[in-house]
Amino acid sequence: MEAIIHPTYFPNIAHFWAIVNADSIHFEVCDNYQKQSFRNRTEIYGANGKLALTVPVTYSQKNRQLSKDVKIANEAQWQVQHLKSLQSAYSMSPFFEFYIDDLMPLFELQFDFILDFNLKCFELLSNALQLNSNPINTSIFEKAPIGKIDFRNLTKRNFEVNSLQSYTQVFTEKHGFLSNLSVLDLLFNEGPNAELYLKRQEISFI
C-alpha cells in the first residue's frame, strides 16, 4: 500500500506501524501548520507516568504558515532539557546505551525549521530500526489523496489507538503499561525486536 503521513518529532508507535507496514511512504510537507499536534511533540514514559516533550516553535495563528516554514525557537535551550528527560526516563532500559549515540545529532545540531528537524529525526530512527524506507516528500497538498491510505490524522493529539500489545517498560511496576508512546520507548525497551513488534500489530483506530 501507498501511505501518506506527516513527519513528526519522535513519532508514536502507531505512526511507525503505518510506516513499517506500507509499501511506500509519502511525507506531507505542503500542508498548513496546525498547533496542538504531534508535529513538534512526543510522549515518553517518565518516572511519574506519561511525559510530553515539546519542541518550541515560532508560529502565529493569525497568518497561516506552511509547516515547512515554521521555525524552531532555539533560544529556549529545549534540546538540553529533552536529552536530560530521555536520560532520566530510559537510562535503565535495556537498549538505551546501544541507541542513544546514534540519536545525539538531534540534540547537538541546531535546526532552524521544525520540518527539517523531523525529517532528520525520521532518518536516524529508520537507521536505528534498520528500515529500508525512502519516503517521498509531497509536492502539492491534496485534501483527499488518490491511491494512498491517508494516515495524516495520526498527527492529532486526540487521535486514539486501540489494540497495541504490551511490552515491558521501565516503570511498568509503578504505573502499568502505557500504550502508543514515542517509538523511542519501544526502541529503548525492545531493541532489535522493535521492528518485529511493529509488523505484528493489528491496530484499530477510534
mmCIF file of C-alpha atoms in Angstrom, residues 11-142:
data_model
loop_
_atom_site.group_PDB
_atom_site.id
_atom_site.type_symbol
_atom_site.label_atom_id
_atom_site.label_comp_id
_atom_site.label_asym_id
_atom_site.label_seq_id
_atom_site.Cartn_x
_atom_site.Cartn_y
_atom_site.Cartn_z
ATOM 1 C CA PRO A 11 6.745 9.600 16.136
ATOM 2 C CA ASN A 12 4.493 7.423 18.250
ATOM 3 C CA ILE A 13 4.191 3.668 17.753
ATOM 4 C CA ALA A 14 1.028 3.819 15.626
ATOM 5 C CA HIS A 15 2.779 6.298 13.338
ATOM 6 C CA PHE A 16 5.721 3.959 12.845
ATOM 7 C CA TRP A 17 3.389 0.987 12.470
ATOM 8 C CA ALA A 18 1.887 2.719 9.435
ATOM 9 C CA ILE A 19 5.344 3.390 8.001
ATOM 10 C CA VAL A 20 6.706 -0.133 8.562
ATOM 11 C CA ASN A 21 3.649 -1.782 7.013
ATOM 12 C CA ALA A 22 3.426 0.451 3.940
ATOM 13 C CA ASP A 23 4.978 -0.396 0.583
ATOM 14 C CA SER A 24 5.844 3.258 0.053
ATOM 15 C CA ILE A 25 5.582 6.405 2.142
ATOM 16 C CA HIS A 26 4.763 9.966 1.129
ATOM 17 C CA PHE A 27 5.596 12.634 3.709
ATOM 18 C CA GLU A 28 3.132 15.511 3.772
ATOM 19 C CA VAL A 29 5.268 18.654 3.602
ATOM 20 C CA CYS A 30 2.863 21.018 1.811
ATOM 21 C CA ASP A 31 0.193 21.414 4.493
ATOM 22 C CA ASN A 32 -0.600 24.363 6.722
ATOM 23 C CA TYR A 33 0.900 24.060 10.181
ATOM 24 C CA GLN A 34 -1.511 23.215 12.985
ATOM 25 C CA LYS A 35 -0.905 23.749 16.668
ATOM 26 C CA GLN A 36 -1.688 21.108 19.314
ATOM 27 C CA SER A 37 -0.371 18.238 17.215
ATOM 28 C CA PHE A 38 2.490 15.765 17.267
ATOM 29 C CA ARG A 39 4.408 17.719 14.634
ATOM 30 C CA ASN A 40 6.513 19.207 17.433
ATOM 31 C CA ARG A 41 5.573 16.973 20.357
ATOM 32 C CA THR A 42 6.325 13.455 21.582
ATOM 33 C CA GLU A 43 5.323 11.442 24.652
ATOM 34 C CA ILE A 44 7.644 9.250 26.700
ATOM 35 C CA TYR A 45 7.378 7.200 29.909
ATOM 36 C CA GLY A 46 8.885 9.109 32.828
ATOM 37 C CA ALA A 47 9.156 8.161 36.495
ATOM 38 C CA ASN A 48 5.809 9.877 37.183
ATOM 39 C CA GLY A 49 3.995 8.463 34.149
ATOM 40 C CA LYS A 50 3.429 9.926 30.692
ATOM 41 C CA LEU A 51 5.662 12.896 29.948
ATOM 42 C CA ALA A 52 5.232 15.220 26.975
ATOM 43 C CA LEU A 53 8.264 16.789 25.304
ATOM 44 C CA THR A 54 7.520 19.752 23.052
ATOM 45 C CA VAL A 55 9.832 21.483 20.604
ATOM 46 C CA PRO A 56 9.083 25.222 20.913
ATOM 47 C CA VAL A 57 8.212 26.875 17.619
ATOM 48 C CA THR A 58 7.586 30.403 16.424
ATOM 49 C CA TYR A 59 4.118 30.422 14.971
ATOM 50 C CA SER A 60 1.290 32.898 14.554
ATOM 51 C CA GLN A 61 -2.285 31.674 14.270
ATOM 52 C CA LYS A 62 -3.299 34.907 12.541
ATOM 53 C CA ASN A 63 -1.106 34.344 9.491
ATOM 54 C CA ARG A 64 -1.334 30.740 8.316
ATOM 55 C CA GLN A 65 2.031 29.187 7.665
ATOM 56 C CA LEU A 66 3.114 26.142 5.750
ATOM 57 C CA SER A 67 4.585 23.512 8.049
ATOM 58 C CA LYS A 68 7.905 23.726 6.215
ATOM 59 C CA ASP A 69 8.159 27.443 7.043
ATOM 60 C CA VAL A 70 7.653 27.127 10.805
ATOM 61 C CA LYS A 71 10.813 27.911 12.730
ATOM 62 C CA ILE A 72 12.091 26.378 15.958
ATOM 63 C CA ALA A 73 12.523 28.753 18.919
ATOM 64 C CA ASN A 74 16.055 27.639 19.749
ATOM 65 C CA GLU A 75 16.620 30.296 22.387
ATOM 66 C CA ALA A 76 14.621 28.077 24.764
ATOM 67 C CA GLN A 77 17.506 25.559 25.136
ATOM 68 C CA TRP A 78 14.973 22.770 24.656
ATOM 69 C CA GLN A 79 17.472 20.210 23.331
ATOM 70 C CA VAL A 80 19.335 20.091 26.647
ATOM 71 C CA GLN A 81 16.077 19.659 28.548
ATOM 72 C CA HIS A 82 14.762 16.920 26.260
ATOM 73 C CA LEU A 83 18.006 14.947 26.406
ATOM 74 C CA LYS A 84 18.002 15.098 30.204
ATOM 75 C CA SER A 85 14.385 13.880 30.238
ATOM 76 C CA LEU A 86 15.254 10.936 27.978
ATOM 77 C CA GLN A 87 18.276 10.045 30.102
ATOM 78 C CA SER A 88 16.173 10.167 33.267
ATOM 79 C CA ALA A 89 13.380 8.091 31.724
ATOM 80 C CA TYR A 90 15.389 5.449 29.868
ATOM 81 C CA SER A 91 18.933 5.201 31.258
ATOM 82 C CA MET A 92 17.893 1.948 32.968
ATOM 83 C CA SER A 93 16.229 0.483 29.864
ATOM 84 C CA PRO A 94 17.986 -2.475 28.176
ATOM 85 C CA PHE A 95 18.937 -0.734 24.932
ATOM 86 C CA PHE A 96 19.324 2.966 25.826
ATOM 87 C CA GLU A 97 23.122 2.949 25.661
ATOM 88 C CA PHE A 98 23.005 0.974 22.429
ATOM 89 C CA TYR A 99 20.993 3.595 20.526
ATOM 90 C CA ILE A 100 21.424 6.984 22.190
ATOM 91 C CA ASP A 101 24.725 7.842 20.465
ATOM 92 C CA ASP A 102 23.088 7.397 17.056
ATOM 93 C CA LEU A 103 20.393 9.894 18.029
ATOM 94 C CA MET A 104 22.720 12.529 19.515
ATOM 95 C CA PRO A 105 22.823 14.731 16.357
ATOM 96 C CA LEU A 106 19.219 15.697 17.185
ATOM 97 C CA PHE A 107 20.422 17.216 20.445
ATOM 98 C CA GLU A 108 23.774 18.603 19.340
ATOM 99 C CA LEU A 109 22.992 20.232 15.984
ATOM 100 C CA GLN A 110 20.826 23.317 15.680
ATOM 101 C CA PHE A 111 17.921 23.090 13.263
ATOM 102 C CA ASP A 112 16.129 26.231 12.088
ATOM 103 C CA PHE A 113 12.881 24.626 10.867
ATOM 104 C CA ILE A 114 10.694 22.007 12.542
ATOM 105 C CA LEU A 115 10.216 20.123 9.258
ATOM 106 C CA ASP A 116 13.961 19.724 8.704
ATOM 107 C CA PHE A 117 14.336 18.528 12.286
ATOM 108 C CA ASN A 118 11.512 15.998 11.928
ATOM 109 C CA LEU A 119 12.936 14.634 8.678
ATOM 110 C CA LYS A 120 16.331 14.155 10.336
ATOM 111 C CA CYS A 121 14.583 12.545 13.286
ATOM 112 C CA PHE A 122 12.942 10.025 10.964
ATOM 113 C CA GLU A 123 16.224 9.333 9.167
ATOM 114 C CA LEU A 124 18.055 8.493 12.400
ATOM 115 C CA LEU A 125 15.192 6.399 13.754
ATOM 116 C CA SER A 126 14.982 4.480 10.469
ATOM 117 C CA ASN A 127 18.678 3.715 10.692
ATOM 118 C CA ALA A 128 18.295 2.547 14.284
ATOM 119 C CA LEU A 129 15.370 0.302 13.315
ATOM 120 C CA GLN A 130 17.199 -0.798 10.148
ATOM 121 C CA LEU A 131 14.248 0.125 7.946
ATOM 122 C CA ASN A 132 14.589 0.221 4.186
ATOM 123 C CA SER A 133 12.233 3.146 3.821
ATOM 124 C CA ASN A 134 12.763 6.014 1.390
ATOM 125 C CA PRO A 135 9.888 8.473 1.868
ATOM 126 C CA ILE A 136 8.886 10.795 -0.935
ATOM 127 C CA ASN A 137 8.029 14.364 0.008
ATOM 128 C CA THR A 138 4.748 15.653 -1.416
ATOM 129 C CA SER A 139 4.921 18.447 -3.990
ATOM 130 C CA ILE A 140 1.327 19.701 -3.591
ATOM 131 C CA PHE A 141 -1.294 19.481 -0.873
ATOM 132 C CA GLU A 142 -4.169 17.109 -1.611
#
